[in-house]
Short mmCIF file of C-alpha atoms in Angstrom, two decimals:
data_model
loop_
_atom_site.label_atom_id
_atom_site.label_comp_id
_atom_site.label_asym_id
_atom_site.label_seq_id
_atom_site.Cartn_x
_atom_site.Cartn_y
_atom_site.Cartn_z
CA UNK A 1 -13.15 -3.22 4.30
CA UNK A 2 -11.16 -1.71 1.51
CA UNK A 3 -11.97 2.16 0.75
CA UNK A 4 -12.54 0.50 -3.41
CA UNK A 5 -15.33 -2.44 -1.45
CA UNK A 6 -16.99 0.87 0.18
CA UNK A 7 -17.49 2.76 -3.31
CA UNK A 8 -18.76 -0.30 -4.81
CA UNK A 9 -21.23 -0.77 -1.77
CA UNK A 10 -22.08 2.86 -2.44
CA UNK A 11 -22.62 3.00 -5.63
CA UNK A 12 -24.76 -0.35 -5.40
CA UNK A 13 -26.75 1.64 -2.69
CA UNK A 14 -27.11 4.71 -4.97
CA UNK A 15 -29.21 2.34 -7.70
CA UNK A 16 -31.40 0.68 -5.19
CA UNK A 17 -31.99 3.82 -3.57
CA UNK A 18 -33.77 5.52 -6.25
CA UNK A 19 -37.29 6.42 -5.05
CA UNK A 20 -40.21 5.82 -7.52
CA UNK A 21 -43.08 8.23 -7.26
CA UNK A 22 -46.16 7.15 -6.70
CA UNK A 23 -44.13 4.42 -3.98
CA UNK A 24 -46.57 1.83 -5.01
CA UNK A 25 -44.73 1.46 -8.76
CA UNK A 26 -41.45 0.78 -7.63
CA UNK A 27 -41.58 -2.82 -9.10
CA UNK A 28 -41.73 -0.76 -13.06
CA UNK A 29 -37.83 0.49 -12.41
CA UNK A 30 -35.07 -1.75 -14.18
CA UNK A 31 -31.47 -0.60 -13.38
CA UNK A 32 -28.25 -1.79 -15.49
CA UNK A 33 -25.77 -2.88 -14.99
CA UNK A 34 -27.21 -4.04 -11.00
CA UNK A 35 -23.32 -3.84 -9.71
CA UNK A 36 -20.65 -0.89 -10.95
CA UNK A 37 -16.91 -1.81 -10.14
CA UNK A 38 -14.14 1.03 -10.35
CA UNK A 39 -10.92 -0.55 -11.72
CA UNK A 40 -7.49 1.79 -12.39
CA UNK A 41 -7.60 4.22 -14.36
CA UNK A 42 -11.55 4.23 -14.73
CA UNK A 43 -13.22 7.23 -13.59
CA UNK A 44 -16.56 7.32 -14.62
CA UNK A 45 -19.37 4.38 -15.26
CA UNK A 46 -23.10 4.75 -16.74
CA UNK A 47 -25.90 3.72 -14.95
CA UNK A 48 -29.08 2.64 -17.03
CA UNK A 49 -32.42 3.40 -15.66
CA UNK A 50 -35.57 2.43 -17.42
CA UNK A 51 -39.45 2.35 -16.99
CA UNK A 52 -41.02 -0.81 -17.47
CA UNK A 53 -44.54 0.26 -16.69
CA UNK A 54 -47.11 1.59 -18.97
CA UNK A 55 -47.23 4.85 -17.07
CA UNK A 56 -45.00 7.78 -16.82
CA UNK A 57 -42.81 8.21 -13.62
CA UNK A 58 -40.79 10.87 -11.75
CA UNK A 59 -37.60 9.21 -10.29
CA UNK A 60 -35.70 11.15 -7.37
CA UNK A 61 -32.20 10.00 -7.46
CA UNK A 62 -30.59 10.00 -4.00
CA UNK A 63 -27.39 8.44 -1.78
CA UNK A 64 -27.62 6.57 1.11
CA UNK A 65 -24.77 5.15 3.14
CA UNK A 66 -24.72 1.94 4.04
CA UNK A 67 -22.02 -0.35 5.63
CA UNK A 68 -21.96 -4.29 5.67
CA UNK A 69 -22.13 -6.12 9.04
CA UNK A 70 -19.89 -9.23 10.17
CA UNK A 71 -23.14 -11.39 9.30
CA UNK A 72 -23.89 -10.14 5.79
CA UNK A 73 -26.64 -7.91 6.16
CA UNK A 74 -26.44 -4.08 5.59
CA UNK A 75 -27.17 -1.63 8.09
CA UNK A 76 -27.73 2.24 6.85
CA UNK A 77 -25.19 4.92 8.28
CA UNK A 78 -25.19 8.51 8.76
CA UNK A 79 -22.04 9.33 10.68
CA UNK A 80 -18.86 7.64 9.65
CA UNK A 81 -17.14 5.70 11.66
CA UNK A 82 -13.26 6.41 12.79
CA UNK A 83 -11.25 5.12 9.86
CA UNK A 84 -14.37 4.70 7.93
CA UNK A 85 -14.68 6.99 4.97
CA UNK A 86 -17.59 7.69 2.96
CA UNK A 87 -17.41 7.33 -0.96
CA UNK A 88 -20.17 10.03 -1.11
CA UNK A 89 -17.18 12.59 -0.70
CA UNK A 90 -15.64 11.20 -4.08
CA UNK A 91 -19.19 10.19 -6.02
CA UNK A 92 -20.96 12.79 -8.43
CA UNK A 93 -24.25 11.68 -10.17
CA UNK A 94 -26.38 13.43 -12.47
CA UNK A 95 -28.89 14.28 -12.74
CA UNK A 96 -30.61 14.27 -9.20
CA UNK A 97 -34.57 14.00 -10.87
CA UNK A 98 -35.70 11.99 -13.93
CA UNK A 99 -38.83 11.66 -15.29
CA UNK A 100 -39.24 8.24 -17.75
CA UNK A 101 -42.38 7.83 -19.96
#
């Protein structure tokens, strides 16, 4: 898997990682665009978050490693692997706590 796959993974993580207080609401979150893709020269991408329920919510924005198996599924990762880097080292995101009305 190609270090540019791994960011993309990442960063697809990052969005469906966001935790939704109370956990029950987690169905009011809508995140665009759903996939963010690095190409040249680009350094930087937005990430869309909005509240589709009728009551405010506190959103704790978080990263979680994850790392695709030879069947397709993902399987969460805390140590890296040898050869395997982590695009956490290269990733900033701000900010870490959001609160949508």
């Amino acid at each position: 898997m190609s270090f540019n796959i791994t960011k993309i993974i990442c960063l697809i993580v990052i969005a469906n990682s966001l935790v939704l207080t109370p956990i029950f609401a987690q169905g009011d979150l809508m995140i665009l665009p759903k996939r963010v893709v690095f190409d040249g020269s680009q350094r930087s991408q937005e990430v869309s978050l909005a509240n589709t329920g009728s009551d405010s919510a506190t959103y704790a924005i978080s990263m979680i490693q994850y790392k695709m198996t030879d069947n397709g599924n993902f399987e969460e990762i805390e140590v890296a692997e040898e050869g395997q880097k982590f695009a956490s080292d290269y990733l900033r995101f701000f900010p870490r706590q959001v609160v949508l009305g």
